[in-house]
Every structure is written in C-alpha cells, then in structure tokens.
XYZ file of C-alpha atoms in Angstrom:
667
model
C 24.699 79.547 -34.600
C 21.016 78.893 -35.090
C 21.776 75.431 -36.521
C 23.760 74.543 -33.455
C 20.975 75.653 -31.198
C 18.500 73.532 -33.142
C 20.818 70.519 -32.867
C 21.244 70.923 -29.116
C 17.462 71.287 -28.775
C 16.815 68.181 -30.784
C 19.345 66.142 -28.657
C 17.791 67.389 -25.465
C 14.357 66.202 -26.720
C 15.867 62.789 -27.505
C 17.388 62.468 -24.162
C 14.241 63.554 -22.326
C 12.289 61.072 -24.274
C 14.706 58.212 -23.464
C 14.498 59.194 -19.769
C 10.716 59.157 -19.894
C 10.713 55.762 -21.541
C 13.243 54.306 -18.979
C 11.150 55.703 -16.278
C 8.095 54.169 -17.575
C 9.784 50.872 -18.095
C 11.029 50.951 -14.491
C 7.694 51.765 -13.149
C 6.172 48.936 -15.378
C 8.776 46.536 -13.998
C 8.042 47.620 -10.438
C 4.222 47.211 -10.950
C 4.859 43.689 -12.350
C 7.025 42.785 -9.391
C 4.462 44.144 -6.892
C 1.666 42.196 -8.612
C 3.769 38.984 -8.636
C 4.486 39.628 -4.855
C 0.847 40.048 -4.039
C -0.027 36.971 -5.979
C 2.646 34.822 -4.197
C 1.320 36.036 -0.862
C -2.208 35.214 -1.807
C -1.197 31.786 -3.107
C 0.589 31.178 0.174
C -2.280 32.231 2.075
C -4.675 29.964 0.236
C -2.228 27.055 0.457
C -2.264 27.390 4.281
C -6.086 27.545 4.282
C -6.188 24.295 2.389
C -3.790 22.679 4.701
C -5.638 23.767 7.739
C -8.736 22.306 6.149
C -7.106 19.010 5.669
C -5.965 19.010 9.235
C -9.442 19.810 10.503
C -10.756 16.858 8.391
C -8.312 14.580 10.033
C -9.089 16.002 13.417
C -12.803 15.384 13.076
C -12.009 11.841 11.815
C -9.901 11.082 14.715
C -12.376 12.348 17.395
C -15.310 10.515 15.676
C -13.301 7.392 15.512
C -12.530 7.605 19.228
C -16.224 7.939 19.913
C -17.111 4.946 17.811
C -14.423 2.925 19.514
C -15.538 4.058 22.996
C -19.094 3.070 22.059
C -17.813 -0.136 20.414
C -19.510 0.673 17.279
C -18.102 -1.224 14.305
C -20.608 -0.265 11.617
C -18.158 2.351 10.175
C -14.511 2.349 9.981
C -12.449 5.581 10.301
C -11.715 5.497 6.429
C -15.576 5.669 6.005
C -15.792 8.547 8.376
C -13.099 10.410 6.540
C -15.009 9.953 3.249
C -18.224 11.334 4.886
C -16.392 14.364 6.082
C -14.687 14.907 2.816
C -18.189 14.845 1.097
C -19.588 17.383 3.515
C -16.610 19.869 2.855
C -16.945 19.162 -0.874
C -20.695 20.103 -0.831
C -19.991 23.378 1.251
C -17.006 24.390 -0.959
C -19.173 23.897 -4.251
C -22.521 25.128 -3.231
C -22.132 27.127 -0.002
C -19.069 29.381 -0.483
C -19.111 32.058 -3.162
C -15.755 33.601 -4.170
C -15.359 36.460 -6.774
C -13.169 35.342 -9.669
C -9.807 36.992 -9.967
C -9.867 39.491 -12.929
C -6.227 38.668 -13.804
C -7.232 35.076 -14.493
C -9.411 36.264 -17.322
C -8.825 33.652 -20.226
C -6.978 34.730 -23.343
C -7.681 32.969 -26.624
C -4.934 31.131 -28.242
C -5.132 28.692 -31.158
C -2.834 25.605 -30.766
C -3.111 21.945 -31.810
C -1.336 20.634 -28.680
C -1.072 21.436 -25.000
C 2.454 22.528 -24.270
C 3.924 21.447 -20.817
C 5.238 25.029 -20.310
C 4.647 28.618 -21.683
C 7.103 31.464 -21.862
C 5.402 34.896 -21.975
C 7.046 38.155 -22.725
C 5.412 40.712 -20.331
C 6.824 44.265 -20.549
C 10.115 42.896 -21.772
C 10.435 40.274 -19.088
C 10.025 36.502 -19.577
C 7.669 34.577 -17.454
C 7.324 30.675 -17.454
C 4.070 29.049 -16.743
C 3.518 25.233 -16.321
C 0.612 23.146 -17.375
C -1.697 22.209 -14.585
C -4.377 20.491 -16.803
C -7.648 21.245 -18.689
C -9.849 23.819 -16.732
C -12.951 23.496 -18.923
C -13.661 22.195 -22.533
C -15.388 25.411 -23.578
C -15.722 28.804 -21.942
C -18.517 29.322 -19.607
C -18.947 25.695 -18.482
C -17.106 26.050 -15.149
C -18.983 24.694 -12.205
C -19.936 27.103 -9.404
C -16.938 28.329 -7.444
C -14.662 26.696 -9.904
C -11.673 28.784 -8.801
C -11.811 27.630 -5.241
C -12.348 24.032 -6.334
C -9.195 24.143 -8.427
C -7.328 25.465 -5.335
C -8.361 22.374 -3.275
C -7.341 20.009 -6.011
C -3.996 18.464 -5.481
C -1.502 17.260 -8.067
C -2.160 13.551 -8.574
C 1.529 12.859 -8.229
C 1.339 14.100 -4.582
C -0.718 10.849 -3.735
C 1.347 8.456 -5.970
C 4.875 9.773 -4.816
C 4.293 11.056 -1.222
C 1.253 9.503 0.355
C 1.325 5.983 -1.086
C 4.878 5.022 -0.126
C 4.400 5.043 3.699
C 1.173 3.169 3.216
C 2.778 0.312 1.097
C 5.902 0.171 3.199
C 4.031 -0.288 6.301
C 2.077 -3.112 4.696
C 5.374 -5.009 4.180
C 6.993 -3.895 7.447
C 4.027 -4.986 9.576
C 3.363 -8.322 7.998
C 2.943 -11.214 10.576
C 5.770 -13.121 8.890
C 5.120 -16.489 10.605
C 1.581 -16.791 9.156
C 2.482 -14.901 5.955
C 5.017 -17.628 5.110
C 2.909 -20.295 6.376
C 0.381 -19.411 3.622
C 3.018 -18.110 1.228
C 1.885 -20.319 -1.648
C -1.758 -19.362 -1.351
C -1.093 -15.675 -1.010
C 1.207 -15.615 -4.085
C -1.420 -17.408 -6.042
C -4.230 -15.066 -5.107
C -1.992 -11.901 -5.410
C -0.378 -12.745 -8.836
C -2.415 -15.240 -10.665
C -5.729 -14.081 -9.266
C -5.079 -10.351 -9.836
C -4.265 -11.179 -13.550
C -7.415 -13.396 -13.988
C -9.477 -10.628 -12.154
C -8.052 -7.878 -14.489
C -8.789 -9.673 -17.639
C -12.395 -10.758 -16.653
C -13.153 -7.203 -15.645
C -11.619 -5.948 -18.917
C -13.674 -8.398 -21.058
C -16.930 -7.601 -19.157
C -16.309 -3.881 -19.493
C -15.690 -3.960 -23.268
C -19.078 -5.758 -23.563
C -20.597 -2.835 -21.572
C -18.937 -0.236 -23.939
C -20.181 -2.011 -26.918
C -23.642 -1.774 -25.400
C -23.259 1.883 -24.631
C -22.077 2.483 -28.242
C -25.283 0.657 -29.435
C -27.403 2.671 -27.217
C -25.708 5.941 -28.381
C -24.470 6.804 -24.872
C -20.667 6.755 -25.659
C -19.419 10.248 -25.870
C -15.897 9.474 -26.851
C -13.321 6.785 -27.692
C -13.206 3.909 -25.410
C -10.878 0.958 -26.621
C -10.129 -2.392 -25.368
C -6.845 -1.438 -23.931
C -8.784 1.194 -21.870
C -11.018 -1.651 -20.668
C -8.017 -3.769 -19.618
C -6.445 -0.792 -17.889
C -9.555 -0.204 -15.844
C -9.553 -3.946 -15.001
C -5.985 -3.629 -13.790
C -6.475 -0.594 -11.528
C -9.713 -1.667 -10.094
C -8.302 -5.151 -9.263
C -6.120 -3.620 -6.540
C -7.981 -4.577 -3.269
C -7.627 -2.533 -0.074
C -9.718 -4.253 2.691
C -8.303 -1.865 5.392
C -11.742 -1.661 6.960
C -12.149 -5.360 7.162
C -8.596 -5.916 8.349
C -9.135 -3.438 11.083
C -12.162 -5.256 12.393
C -10.323 -8.538 11.991
C -7.551 -7.298 14.183
C -9.899 -5.853 16.781
C -11.883 -9.080 16.995
C -8.842 -11.374 16.801
C -10.127 -13.365 13.681
C -8.468 -16.650 12.740
C -4.827 -15.749 11.893
C -4.865 -17.792 8.706
C -7.806 -15.923 7.221
C -6.140 -12.660 8.329
C -2.839 -13.644 6.688
C -4.430 -14.642 3.465
C -6.399 -11.281 3.078
C -3.590 -9.037 4.332
C -0.936 -10.826 2.199
C -3.158 -10.779 -0.865
C -3.956 -7.034 -0.465
C -0.310 -6.085 0.096
C 1.095 -7.965 -2.959
C -1.788 -7.410 -5.364
C -1.206 -3.678 -5.280
C 2.170 -4.245 -6.680
C 0.718 -6.489 -9.387
C -1.918 -3.869 -10.295
C 0.635 -1.080 -10.582
C 2.979 -3.063 -12.792
C 0.127 -4.653 -14.836
C -1.362 -1.078 -15.588
C 2.024 0.163 -16.573
C 2.507 -2.658 -18.962
C -0.899 -2.074 -20.597
C -0.017 1.547 -21.038
C 3.287 0.476 -22.717
C 1.239 -1.584 -25.278
C 1.875 0.287 -28.523
C 1.099 -1.599 -31.704
C 2.876 -0.716 -34.835
C 0.559 0.419 -37.672
C -2.230 2.769 -38.581
C -4.327 1.610 -35.594
C -2.699 2.166 -32.225
C -5.362 -0.044 -30.609
C -5.244 -3.184 -32.795
C -3.766 -6.459 -31.598
C -0.124 -6.835 -32.350
C 1.851 -9.844 -31.063
C 5.166 -7.970 -30.861
C 3.674 -5.159 -28.779
C 2.115 -7.876 -26.435
C 5.395 -9.486 -25.989
C 6.872 -6.008 -25.253
C 4.220 -5.384 -22.545
C 4.941 -8.752 -21.083
C 8.603 -7.865 -20.977
C 7.864 -4.571 -19.388
C 5.578 -6.328 -16.880
C 8.371 -8.763 -15.869
C 11.231 -6.310 -15.867
C 9.510 -3.719 -13.734
C 8.451 -6.259 -11.303
C 11.774 -8.079 -11.070
C 13.641 -4.712 -11.007
C 11.592 -3.359 -8.135
C 11.940 -6.554 -6.301
C 15.795 -6.665 -6.701
C 16.077 -2.873 -5.792
C 13.887 -3.098 -2.631
C 15.665 -6.206 -1.426
C 19.033 -4.748 -2.018
C 18.279 -1.592 -0.159
C 17.073 -3.714 2.786
C 20.251 -5.851 2.763
C 22.391 -2.682 2.704
C 20.471 -1.276 5.755
C 20.762 -4.671 7.445
C 24.559 -4.628 7.028
C 24.974 -1.078 8.221
C 23.028 -1.668 11.313
C 24.786 -5.030 11.937
C 28.481 -3.898 11.368
C 28.178 -0.382 13.277
C 27.342 0.563 16.771
C 24.315 2.704 15.692
C 22.154 0.772 18.168
C 23.891 2.778 20.900
C 22.214 5.913 19.470
C 18.554 5.007 18.833
C 17.748 8.413 17.307
C 20.473 8.076 14.658
C 19.523 4.468 14.116
C 15.884 5.317 13.439
C 16.778 8.220 11.195
C 19.009 6.033 9.055
C 16.372 3.342 8.899
C 13.707 5.886 7.653
C 16.051 7.520 5.019
C 17.226 4.321 3.578
C 13.571 3.030 3.301
C 12.470 6.236 1.623
C 15.461 6.416 -0.766
C 14.150 3.022 -2.080
C 11.314 4.761 -3.641
C 13.314 7.689 -5.117
C 16.021 5.393 -6.514
C 13.212 3.209 -8.114
C 11.714 6.199 -9.718
C 15.136 7.443 -10.911
C 15.707 4.045 -12.651
C 12.265 4.288 -14.362
C 10.835 1.334 -12.365
C 7.926 1.446 -9.934
C 8.899 2.934 -6.567
C 5.844 1.778 -4.633
C 6.559 -1.888 -5.542
C 10.215 -1.470 -4.557
C 9.039 -0.025 -1.296
C 6.867 -2.951 -0.489
C 9.665 -5.489 -0.929
C 11.968 -3.172 0.943
C 9.528 -3.250 3.897
C 9.415 -7.128 3.823
C 13.222 -7.337 3.736
C 13.673 -4.751 6.609
C 11.190 -6.652 8.677
C 12.918 -9.996 8.175
C 16.589 -8.878 8.597
C 17.027 -5.145 9.711
C 14.443 -5.285 12.489
C 16.465 -7.943 14.439
C 19.493 -5.620 14.505
C 17.678 -2.624 15.897
C 17.780 -1.664 19.400
C 14.666 -2.120 21.564
C 13.952 1.633 21.417
C 14.478 1.679 17.754
C 12.217 -1.111 17.060
C 9.501 0.556 18.988
C 10.175 3.902 17.207
C 10.088 2.509 13.607
C 6.922 0.495 14.187
C 5.041 3.557 15.754
C 6.549 6.034 13.231
C 5.355 4.097 9.970
C 2.094 3.175 11.724
C 1.422 6.897 12.258
C 2.418 7.814 8.779
C 0.141 5.007 7.416
C -2.769 6.115 9.529
C -2.481 9.876 8.478
C -1.865 9.170 4.830
C -4.672 6.652 4.435
C -7.282 8.779 6.157
C -6.258 11.793 4.161
C -6.504 10.047 0.912
C -10.087 8.743 1.935
C -11.130 12.205 3.096
C -9.827 13.646 -0.193
C -11.895 11.100 -2.076
C -15.133 12.479 -0.576
C -13.833 16.068 -1.398
C -13.037 15.050 -4.915
C -16.475 13.934 -5.747
C -17.537 17.459 -5.762
C -14.362 19.422 -6.470
C -13.429 17.431 -9.732
C -15.144 19.213 -12.636
C -14.810 16.670 -15.240
C -16.905 13.705 -13.878
C -18.467 11.331 -16.441
C -21.295 9.155 -14.814
C -22.899 6.642 -17.075
C -25.420 4.269 -15.489
C -24.659 1.364 -17.941
C -20.842 1.702 -17.287
C -21.315 1.875 -13.539
C -23.724 -1.086 -13.421
C -21.433 -3.122 -15.727
C -18.382 -2.145 -13.405
C -20.081 -3.396 -10.214
C -21.024 -6.699 -12.036
C -17.370 -6.941 -13.535
C -15.752 -6.702 -10.140
C -18.047 -9.278 -8.662
C -17.308 -11.727 -11.531
C -13.586 -10.935 -11.326
C -13.349 -11.492 -7.659
C -15.330 -14.715 -7.958
C -12.942 -15.885 -10.800
C -10.036 -15.104 -8.597
C -11.144 -16.800 -5.248
C -13.270 -19.842 -5.856
C -11.235 -21.532 -8.701
C -7.787 -20.841 -7.211
C -9.105 -22.127 -3.689
C -10.345 -25.309 -5.328
C -6.952 -25.812 -6.932
C -5.003 -24.728 -3.815
C -7.039 -27.188 -1.580
C -5.847 -30.179 -3.642
C -2.513 -29.698 -2.066
C -3.412 -28.425 1.345
C -4.228 -30.575 4.272
C -5.362 -27.338 6.201
C -7.922 -26.590 3.467
C -9.347 -23.136 2.771
C -13.030 -23.760 3.850
C -15.920 -22.498 1.958
C -16.676 -19.974 4.796
C -13.180 -18.530 4.383
C -13.719 -18.219 0.689
C -17.030 -16.478 1.084
C -15.421 -13.952 3.521
C -12.481 -13.479 1.085
C -14.908 -12.870 -1.621
C -16.846 -10.392 0.551
C -13.742 -8.568 1.740
C -12.531 -7.534 -1.806
C -12.863 -3.832 -0.978
C -11.267 -1.093 -3.199
C -9.481 1.827 -1.761
C -6.442 4.084 -1.852
C -4.499 2.341 -4.555
C -7.347 2.093 -6.991
C -8.041 5.816 -6.453
C -4.494 6.839 -6.954
C -4.116 4.901 -10.100
C -7.273 6.266 -11.494
C -6.611 9.978 -10.680
C -3.283 9.858 -12.088
C -4.501 10.612 -15.539
C -7.951 12.062 -16.272
C -7.136 13.825 -19.583
C -9.307 11.647 -21.914
C -12.969 10.909 -21.832
C -12.311 7.021 -21.072
C -10.114 7.987 -18.103
C -12.594 10.483 -16.769
C -15.336 7.933 -16.756
C -12.953 5.423 -15.030
C -12.150 7.896 -12.359
C -15.816 8.711 -11.566
C -16.787 5.144 -11.505
C -13.828 4.143 -9.297
C -14.933 6.742 -6.764
C -18.419 5.268 -6.636
C -17.008 1.697 -6.327
C -14.771 2.689 -3.425
C -17.627 4.508 -1.521
C -19.901 1.543 -1.902
C -17.418 -1.107 -0.887
C -16.087 0.772 2.055
C -19.457 1.769 3.401
C -21.521 -1.466 2.653
C -18.992 -4.205 2.734
C -16.797 -2.655 5.528
C -19.898 -1.996 7.662
C -21.261 -5.462 7.072
C -18.114 -7.300 8.108
C -19.165 -8.197 11.693
C -22.568 -9.626 10.636
C -20.850 -11.624 7.863
C -18.325 -13.112 10.345
C -21.257 -14.108 12.647
C -23.244 -15.717 9.759
C -20.272 -17.565 8.430
C -19.306 -18.997 11.936
C -15.653 -17.620 11.664
C -13.674 -17.992 14.936
C -12.921 -14.801 16.725
C -11.140 -14.138 19.920
C -8.082 -16.230 18.784
C -4.902 -15.428 20.311
C -1.884 -15.894 18.016
C 0.461 -17.342 20.608
C -2.403 -19.504 22.036
C -3.019 -21.003 18.607
C 0.581 -21.619 17.903
C 1.254 -23.362 21.376
C -1.811 -25.493 20.915
C -0.366 -26.929 17.782
C 3.335 -27.380 18.715
C 3.158 -30.967 19.328
C 1.401 -31.536 15.900
C 4.183 -29.427 14.305
C 6.894 -31.446 15.904
C 5.338 -34.711 14.571
C 4.830 -33.181 11.231
C 8.412 -32.114 10.833
C 9.489 -35.657 11.059
C 6.870 -36.875 8.581
C 7.210 -34.260 5.906
C 10.919 -33.792 5.412
C 10.583 -34.649 1.656
C 7.818 -32.090 1.186
C 8.226 -28.573 -0.482
C 11.944 -28.934 -1.156
C 12.275 -25.575 -2.826
C 11.106 -23.703 0.414
C 13.345 -25.994 2.535
C 16.263 -25.248 0.242
C 15.605 -21.556 0.567
C 15.491 -21.894 4.373
C 18.801 -23.709 4.302
C 20.330 -20.806 2.373
C 18.797 -18.175 4.546
C 19.589 -19.845 7.715
C 23.236 -20.691 6.899
C 24.291 -17.609 4.796
C 21.820 -14.621 4.681
C 20.839 -14.611 8.443
C 24.444 -14.783 9.549
C 25.561 -12.193 6.970
C 22.825 -9.584 7.681
C 21.909 -10.206 11.357
C 23.404 -11.544 14.608
C 21.415 -14.743 14.518
C 22.139 -18.140 13.076
C 25.509 -19.842 12.961
C 28.582 -17.669 12.298
C 29.775 -17.380 8.701
C 33.112 -18.832 9.778
C 31.378 -22.191 10.248
C 28.949 -22.020 7.198
C 31.372 -20.615 4.516
C 34.094 -22.693 2.791
C 37.575 -22.491 4.206
C 38.897 -20.411 1.406
C 36.444 -17.607 2.475
C 37.527 -17.610 6.042
C 39.074 -14.039 5.976
C 35.958 -12.667 4.413
C 33.809 -14.461 7.020
C 35.886 -13.017 9.905
C 35.312 -9.348 8.474
C 31.540 -9.926 8.311
C 31.281 -11.727 11.667
C 30.857 -9.669 14.682
C 31.741 -10.783 18.331
C 27.887 -10.663 19.081
C 27.444 -13.440 16.446
C 29.635 -15.779 18.485
C 27.732 -15.046 21.579
C 24.398 -15.734 20.022
C 25.232 -19.146 18.810
C 23.510 -20.932 21.575
C 20.592 -18.331 21.778
C 17.024 -19.144 20.570
C 16.529 -18.543 16.838
C 14.256 -16.037 15.349
C 10.551 -17.212 15.463
C 9.973 -16.361 11.739
C 12.767 -18.686 10.872
C 11.824 -21.631 13.336
C 8.092 -21.952 13.066
C 7.055 -21.054 9.571
C 4.906 -23.911 8.300
C 3.020 -24.608 5.263
C -0.768 -24.318 5.005
C -1.312 -27.866 6.087
C 0.672 -27.727 9.299
C 3.628 -29.751 7.602
C 7.065 -28.604 7.434
C 7.915 -25.994 4.889
C 10.584 -23.815 6.587
C 12.515 -25.679 9.409
C 15.442 -28.122 9.497
C 15.123 -28.630 13.327
C 16.041 -32.088 14.514
C 13.217 -33.762 16.501
C 13.606 -36.357 19.154
C 11.998 -37.704 22.395
C 13.518 -34.826 24.348
C 11.400 -32.404 22.081
C 8.165 -34.212 22.885
C 8.878 -34.271 26.544
C 9.813 -30.677 26.568
C 6.606 -29.669 24.779
C 4.413 -31.823 27.062
C 6.100 -30.327 30.148
C 5.690 -26.800 28.732
C 1.957 -26.949 28.012
C 0.582 -26.860 31.566
C 2.241 -23.464 32.288
C 0.806 -21.902 29.311
C -2.587 -23.251 30.154
C -2.394 -21.883 33.718
C -1.378 -18.404 32.386
C -4.424 -18.359 29.963
C -6.756 -19.303 32.775
C -5.440 -16.786 35.141
C -6.005 -14.017 32.569
C -9.682 -14.913 32.084
C -12.277 -13.011 34.152
C -14.453 -14.973 36.548
C -17.456 -14.200 38.495
C -16.123 -15.916 41.731
C -12.591 -14.489 42.295
C -12.269 -16.010 45.763
C -12.425 -19.466 44.141
C -8.921 -20.763 43.406
C -8.117 -21.532 39.830
C -6.430 -24.975 39.098
C -4.653 -25.634 35.909
C -6.269 -28.124 33.607
C -4.337 -31.277 32.623
C -3.223 -30.851 28.969
C -4.798 -33.387 26.687
C -1.777 -34.738 24.871
C -2.809 -36.886 21.802
C -1.640 -40.446 22.146
C 1.434 -41.426 20.010
C 1.914 -44.848 18.855
C 4.973 -46.877 19.595
C 5.955 -47.123 16.068
C 5.688 -43.421 15.558
C 7.742 -42.793 18.662
C 10.436 -45.178 17.484
C 10.406 -43.424 14.130
C 10.839 -39.959 15.874
C-alpha cells in the first residue's frame, strides 16, 4: 500500500513537471511571437519614414526646379539640385540625429571562414531564417555615428538596377528622335560601341598605372588587379549627359548635335553593362586568377557578344509581339487597356531577359526603340499621349531619386575609400578616354561624311561626357572588396563634379563655341527638302546596306507589324497569299494612298544624301516643294513677335537654288 502511494506521488510529480515545462515553452513561444511582431511593426514604421523622406526630397527638388525655370536660371539642373538635397539629408542623418541602438541587435561572435547567404537559428525550439545584407563593419567598435539609422536608409543595390533603371533606359529608347537618330546612325554606333570600348581600355590602362604608383608609395590597402582597373574603365565609360541634353532641348540646339549626344548616351549604357559583365566573367585557369589567359579572354568576348545579341533579339522580339497584338486586335477602342498592355509587355522584356541570364536593361533599350518604330503607330491618339507621359514621368522620378540618393550615400555608406592618387588618376583617365573616343573617331567619320562633324561639335561632345545614374548603379552593385569600395567612392565624386561643373557650364560653352540655338526641327527639315530631293537622285548607289534594310522594312516589316506601307498581299510571293491575307487588316488597304511614316521617308545619312528612302523623284516633286515653301515661310513669320503689330507681314519669296538644265533632265 505504501509502495503504491509512493508510485502515484512520483507520477504526479512527473506530470506536474511536464505541465510546468509545457507552460514555460508556451510562454517562451508567445514572448518570441510578441517580440517578432513588435519588430515587424517597428520595421514597417521605419520603412514608411524612409519612404516619406524620399518623397520629401523629390518634392523639394521639383519646387526648386520650378523656381529655377521660372527665373530662367540654367546654372544647375534638377539632378544637381537633387544631389544637393541628398547631401544635406545625409549630413543631418549622420551628425544631427542621435538614435539609441537596439539592444536586441547586440553582436554575437561566430567564427566562420565564409559569409553564408542565409542563417538558420534555433531559438527556443523554433527555427528562424536570416538573410545576408552585407558587411556592417570590419571590426567591432568602428561603426560611424548613427550607424543603425544609416543602415536603415541604405537600399539594396538591386533596387536601382532592377526597378529604377529599366524605366530610364526604356524612355531613352522610346523617346528617340528617330529621323535624326537614323540620319546619324553610323556615327552614333561608332561612338557608342567602338568609342566606349576604346575609352574603357584607355581608362583601365591609366588606372593600372595609378595603382602601381599607389603601391610604390605604400598607399594601397588591398588587392587591386588589372581586371579591376578594366572593370572600373567599363563602368565609368557610361555617359549620362542628362543635364546637358535638358539644356539642349530647352535652347533648341542643333538637332544633329543633340542626336549624336543622345544616341551615344543611350547605346553606350548598354555597351558598358555588357562589357563590365564580360570582364567579370574573365576567369583564367591556373593558380593565378588574374593572369592573362587567351582562352578566358575568348570566353569573355563570347559572353560580350552573346549577351549583347541575346538582349537585342529579346527586346526586338517583344516589340514585334506587342506591335502584332495592337495591330490585329481592336484594343485601340479601349485606350486604358491598350496602355496597360503596352506597359506590361515592355516591363516583361526586362524580367524575361533576367530570367534568361542576359541583361534586362539592354533588352529594355532595344524594346523601347522597336516600340517607338512599330507599335507607336498602331496606338490610338490617347494611348500615344498616355504612354509618352507615363514613361516620361517614371523617368523623371527614377532619375531624380537616384541622384538624390547619390548625395545621401556620400554620408550613409560606411565603407568609403578615398585615395587622392586614385581620384586624381581617375579624372585624368576619363579625360583621356573621352578624348580618345571623340577626336580620332570624328576624324575617321569625317572622311566619309559630307556633313562633317565640326571641331566645335567635337569640343562640345568632349565637354558633355557627364557620368550619372548608370555609372552609379554599376559601381554600387558590388562593394564587398577593397577595390570595389574605392571604385564606388571615386565614382561618386566624378558624378558630383561632372554634373555640377560641366552641367552648369553648358550654356557658356555653347555660346563660346558658336553653336546654333533656337533651331526648330521642322524648320530645319523643310529648309533642306529641295537639297534632299536632289541628293536622292544623285546618291542611289550610296550606303546599299541601309537601303537594303529600308526595302525590307518598308515592304515586309512595316506592313506586317503596322498599318502603313503596301499590303502584304502585294509584297509577299503568290504562294504566301493565304498567310498575307490573315496578317493584313482592312485598314491596311485603306492606308495604301496615305502618306508614309516620317521616320521611313526622311531618314538621311550624315551628309544629307540618301540612306533610307526609295522615293521616285521627278519634276513634279520639285514643283511641289517650291510651291510649298512660301506657306511654311509665312507661318514662321507670323509666329515671330514684332514691335509693330499693326504693320502687315508679307511672306518672303523663297530663295530656290538654281538647277542646271543637265541636272533637271537627269532628274
């Protein structure tokens, strides 16, 4: 009986102990849940505060920009203002705000030879996953003042590259002035592709000399290889003359100069991205990972060509699909749906390219050019206006946010490496690289151009080689090593200097170089129409690849993807008649006798000779042009302000250049 009582008593104690442990575990679990919930709420509150801070920066930039435009002050562009506001906020956050560190964030020592991308921690019997955000400080106790709040306002670099850059690059391709872009296509491709590669290697070689000098002076605090110098040359060769182009657009500078600068800046971003990716892919086989290896170099070249061609093909294919959908459906009757489809198809280009392991930003650029050339003509008038304004707004907000964040990063980033020798060498290198890009290529291009790139144009292009959003995004993407941290810090200083000094000095440089301003695009085109007609008849054998492309585009691509051009039933062979009827809409037959798209009719080469037209020219064309010129002259005169409004304006007699009888018979 006593033994039974003892057993029952022991069992009761075990059950009671088990209940106490279960209660403590439940209380511990509830405590962990409560702490996690409070931290989630705090994280949400801090994220909202950071978002409000970003909106306030953009608001201040917009209001100050309006004030500058109202006062007609061109000394500073809105991007420069955004950088100044970012600098002020960075100073306040680093030195003016004091926040007590969170005791939960106390560091725990852990010995490991690598940095895992994720950690699984067992806390009170429950597993929690933590992802890697990057290095906080090299040693404990070296954090900058208010390090915690500075980390809160530091965004993931992928946010810039995957969210903010795509609308900027797409807008660059979608807003191209196609007539002048294709007129100077050969020069633009030369500056963007050949010139960017030359500039990258010149900068890389000069910076390698600077690194050797730093090593000799004992100022090199880590590894800095020749491949790192080439990578720096690739990312810093991406020009972004947004400030200069905005002033050009406001002053209506010569359209050819504008096209050369805008086209080069749009395309060399793509070259810089692909070139930097190919340099990163350079992995020699052997004990030294930074020695020269012919096989690795060929592999990098293959990566460069593969990524560039793949991005071009994907972006063009997405534009073709969008053009076909907008042509073969009646979406134009519902402009909202049409605009939504256009936006989603354009954005999907970036996502699809990233999923295929090619560069999404480059694919978006070519998608924008294709959408502007084909899809835009299929859209309704309301959708055309909506898409233009939508991407213009996204470009404005994203670009100004990036520039304001540049100013903030100068104080929020905690691993800056500023070296006077490296910084001085970088400024010298970008000057030499830009000069090696502009002047030799201009000399070679002028050998085949009748409309030469003047020395004043070359000096302005040299001056307008600003660095901006693309160089910043490429440099901030990886700051894990000593070399990359020094590149990032130097890139920030280069962007600040070029935007403030070169951007602010654009107007005086234009005046000093005697560059034409106040040039209306339509006026310039109409003034040279007669010369263009004559040149069409005299240069039919020039630039046959471009004329061959125009024939293919005019007879097959334009009729297939748009409602312009001859119907496919007339251009395709007889065996393809059923397919041609399926791809030809009733509107195509109605538009046979309508005027063709201006970017297919008046795209000329740099020397005002035929590159992109197969129009027949006769005496009727000359008579038509001569008869149409007085009306345009009268409209131009009526639009000009005069001091004597009561005095009637009489149109001037157009000065038609004399045409010899032999040339008239030839025409």
